[in-house]
Tab-separated table of C-alpha atoms and ligand atoms in Angstrom:
chain	number	residue	atom	x	y	z
A	202	UNK	CA	-0.011	0.090	0.019
A	203	UNK	CA	2.120	2.631	-1.326
A	204	UNK	CA	1.536	6.530	-1.650
A	205	UNK	CA	0.953	7.417	-5.368
A	206	UNK	CA	2.669	10.568	-5.032
A	207	UNK	CA	5.713	10.115	-2.607
A	208	UNK	CA	5.656	6.098	-2.643
A	209	UNK	CA	5.891	6.060	1.211
A	210	UNK	CA	4.366	3.005	2.683
A	211	UNK	CA	3.123	4.895	5.996
A	212	UNK	CA	-0.172	5.863	5.707
A	213	UNK	CA	-3.275	5.358	7.755
A	214	UNK	CA	-7.058	4.155	6.898
A	215	UNK	CA	-9.680	6.829	7.724
A	216	UNK	CA	-12.622	4.694	6.183
A	217	UNK	CA	-13.516	1.401	5.089
A	218	UNK	CA	-16.622	-0.071	3.459
A	219	UNK	CA	-17.230	-3.176	1.723
A	220	UNK	CA	-17.850	-3.162	-1.969
A	221	UNK	CA	-21.718	-4.279	-2.878
A	222	UNK	CA	-20.788	-7.777	-4.051
A	223	UNK	CA	-19.206	-8.107	-0.191
A	224	UNK	CA	-15.820	-9.417	-1.740
A	225	UNK	CA	-13.468	-6.763	-1.527
A	226	UNK	CA	-13.115	-3.840	0.824
A	227	UNK	CA	-12.547	-0.244	-0.162
A	228	UNK	CA	-10.299	2.058	2.149
A	229	UNK	CA	-9.628	5.461	2.221
A	230	UNK	CA	-6.106	6.274	2.977
A	231	UNK	CA	-4.313	9.387	3.913
A	232	UNK	CA	-0.075	9.155	3.568
A	233	UNK	CA	1.494	10.177	6.621
A	234	UNK	CA	4.347	11.648	4.649
A	235	UNK	CA	2.561	13.727	1.918
A	236	UNK	CA	-0.798	14.333	3.217
A	237	UNK	CA	-1.938	12.473	0.023
A	238	UNK	CA	-5.769	10.730	0.276
A	239	UNK	CA	-5.919	8.031	-2.136
A	240	UNK	CA	-8.276	4.841	-1.995
A	241	UNK	CA	-7.412	1.086	-2.331
A	242	UNK	CA	-9.374	-2.045	-3.210
A	243	UNK	CA	-8.570	-5.067	-1.588
A	244	UNK	CA	-9.811	-8.661	-2.026
A	245	UNK	CA	-11.037	-10.180	1.065
A	246	UNK	CA	-8.851	-13.200	0.862
A	247	UNK	CA	-5.828	-10.804	0.565
A	248	UNK	CA	-6.836	-8.804	3.155
A	249	UNK	CA	-7.620	-10.926	5.989
A	250	UNK	CA	-3.743	-10.920	6.793
A	251	UNK	CA	-4.214	-9.793	10.290
A	252	UNK	CA	-2.473	-10.353	13.434
A	253	UNK	CA	-4.275	-11.406	16.395
A	254	UNK	CA	-3.074	-10.147	19.362
A	255	UNK	CA	-3.570	-12.506	22.352
A	256	UNK	CA	-4.214	-11.784	25.866
A	257	UNK	CA	-0.616	-12.738	26.664
A	258	UNK	CA	0.556	-10.223	23.827
A	259	UNK	CA	1.818	-12.637	21.447
A	260	UNK	CA	0.716	-12.567	17.868
A	261	UNK	CA	-0.394	-15.044	15.452
A	262	UNK	CA	-1.706	-15.042	11.981
A	263	UNK	CA	-5.699	-14.773	11.796
A	264	UNK	CA	-7.308	-18.047	10.866
A	265	UNK	CA	-10.986	-18.674	10.003
A	266	UNK	CA	-10.896	-21.993	11.464
A	267	UNK	CA	-10.781	-20.775	14.771
A	268	UNK	CA	-13.344	-18.811	14.471
A	269	UNK	CA	-15.652	-21.590	13.089
A	270	UNK	CA	-14.310	-23.993	15.644
A	271	UNK	CA	-15.240	-21.430	18.481
A	272	UNK	CA	-18.828	-21.292	17.026
A	273	UNK	CA	-19.322	-24.734	16.159
A	274	UNK	CA	-18.403	-25.603	19.870
A	275	UNK	CA	-20.422	-23.314	21.225
A	276	UNK	CA	-23.582	-24.677	19.012
A	277	UNK	CA	-22.872	-28.380	19.954
A	278	UNK	CA	-26.113	-30.378	19.455
A	279	UNK	CA	-27.948	-27.153	19.047
A	280	UNK	CA	-30.014	-26.984	15.553
A	281	UNK	CA	-27.387	-25.045	13.616
A	282	UNK	CA	-26.177	-26.310	10.215
A	283	UNK	CA	-22.578	-26.171	8.525
A	284	UNK	CA	-23.734	-23.264	6.255
A	285	UNK	CA	-25.006	-21.090	9.545
A	286	UNK	CA	-21.493	-21.545	10.964
A	287	UNK	CA	-19.826	-20.636	7.513
A	288	UNK	CA	-22.075	-17.506	7.195
A	289	UNK	CA	-21.417	-16.630	10.819
A	290	UNK	CA	-17.574	-16.557	10.046
A	291	UNK	CA	-18.412	-14.317	6.867
A	292	UNK	CA	-19.978	-11.787	9.079
A	293	UNK	CA	-17.390	-11.746	11.553
A	294	UNK	CA	-14.776	-11.162	8.687
A	295	UNK	CA	-16.778	-8.328	7.433
A	296	UNK	CA	-16.705	-6.687	10.787
A	297	UNK	CA	-13.023	-7.445	10.994
A	298	UNK	CA	-12.444	-5.838	7.609
A	299	UNK	CA	-14.570	-2.842	8.390
A	300	UNK	CA	-12.931	-2.008	11.638
A	301	UNK	CA	-9.453	-3.415	11.535
A	302	UNK	CA	-6.397	-2.711	9.337
A	303	UNK	CA	-3.541	-4.867	10.498
A	304	UNK	CA	-4.323	-6.088	13.840
A	305	UNK	CA	-7.028	-7.435	16.219
A	306	UNK	CA	-7.219	-8.692	20.016
A	307	UNK	CA	-8.190	-12.384	20.420
A	308	UNK	CA	-10.911	-10.787	22.758
A	309	UNK	CA	-12.339	-8.348	20.170
A	310	UNK	CA	-12.954	-11.327	17.844
A	311	UNK	CA	-14.669	-13.060	20.590
A	312	UNK	CA	-16.881	-10.345	20.663
A	313	UNK	CA	-17.915	-10.389	17.227
A	314	UNK	CA	-18.263	-14.168	17.353
A	315	UNK	CA	-20.403	-13.438	20.462
A	316	UNK	CA	-22.969	-10.756	18.370
A	317	UNK	CA	-23.127	-13.554	15.730
A	318	UNK	CA	-24.081	-16.252	17.776
A	319	UNK	CA	-26.714	-13.898	19.643
A	320	UNK	CA	-28.566	-13.527	16.467
A	321	UNK	CA	-28.237	-17.287	15.597
A	322	UNK	CA	-29.086	-19.156	18.663
A	323	UNK	CA	-29.247	-17.624	22.088
A	324	UNK	CA	-27.987	-20.672	24.267
A	325	UNK	CA	-24.832	-21.044	22.261
A	326	UNK	CA	-24.342	-17.623	22.501
A	327	UNK	CA	-24.382	-18.064	26.335
A	328	UNK	CA	-22.368	-20.812	26.372
A	329	UNK	CA	-19.552	-19.101	24.142
A	330	UNK	CA	-19.778	-15.445	26.182
A	331	UNK	CA	-19.581	-17.629	29.576
A	332	UNK	CA	-16.163	-19.177	28.110
A	333	UNK	CA	-14.596	-16.507	26.163
A	334	UNK	CA	-15.915	-13.313	27.494
A	335	UNK	CA	-13.824	-11.301	30.035
A	336	UNK	CA	-16.358	-9.814	32.035
A	337	UNK	CA	-15.104	-6.412	33.781
A	338	UNK	CA	-17.389	-7.084	36.858
A	339	UNK	CA	-19.853	-9.912	38.017
A	340	UNK	CA	-22.858	-7.588	37.560
A	341	UNK	CA	-22.161	-7.418	34.045
A	342	UNK	CA	-22.106	-11.272	33.717
A	343	UNK	CA	-24.946	-11.696	35.614
A	344	UNK	CA	-27.158	-9.034	33.712
A	345	UNK	CA	-26.075	-10.485	30.506
A	346	UNK	CA	-27.285	-13.941	31.824
A	347	UNK	CA	-30.353	-12.355	32.932
A	348	UNK	CA	-31.235	-10.855	29.458
A	349	UNK	CA	-30.471	-14.148	27.245
A	350	UNK	CA	-32.546	-16.243	30.180
A	351	UNK	CA	-35.413	-14.557	29.350
A	352	UNK	CA	-35.138	-14.118	25.733
A	353	UNK	CA	-34.369	-18.154	25.885
A	354	UNK	CA	-37.592	-18.759	28.351
A	355	UNK	CA	-39.654	-16.879	25.645
A	356	UNK	CA	-38.088	-18.613	22.306
A	357	UNK	CA	-36.797	-22.001	23.319
A	358	UNK	CA	-38.593	-23.388	26.168
A	359	UNK	CA	-37.037	-26.653	26.075
A	360	UNK	CA	-33.573	-25.185	26.835
A	361	UNK	CA	-34.892	-23.362	29.504
A	362	UNK	CA	-33.156	-25.953	32.158
A	363	UNK	CA	-30.007	-25.331	30.871
A	364	UNK	CA	-29.976	-22.066	32.984
A	365	UNK	CA	-31.284	-23.733	36.274
A	366	UNK	CA	-29.108	-24.940	38.752
B	535	ZN	ZN1	2.737	10.630	0.013
């Protein structure tokens, strides 16, 4: 990603949006050396060379399989198809493209996965969040569970027992 004017590789993303087909992302960038603004269009498969910053500070390359695996485990024995899991991973990757340029924390990826699971299946969402999310305080955790418990009681009566202990 070099500046068309001065060829500097130092630039900052000021806006990102997906193309209509959803297969590429268009980024507005500003050169940090000469101030020129330019647009780049990047294909998604090229673009997901993101580094994931783990909680211990180490960095690993982003892997779609990890997102799929985490979601799959949360959906164990629930009525969620492979196609739905793939679509979930697609939407997580769209969020990554939209909001992150070079790196992203593993915690943030977990939150994106959680958001998508919440839309897909409430039980999977609670399972996932109870494992992955780092809560700031216990109240927040309890609130989250209470919210979902009510939703689950309304929508999936047979799953109610999961939360009673
Ligand atoms: Zn420049």
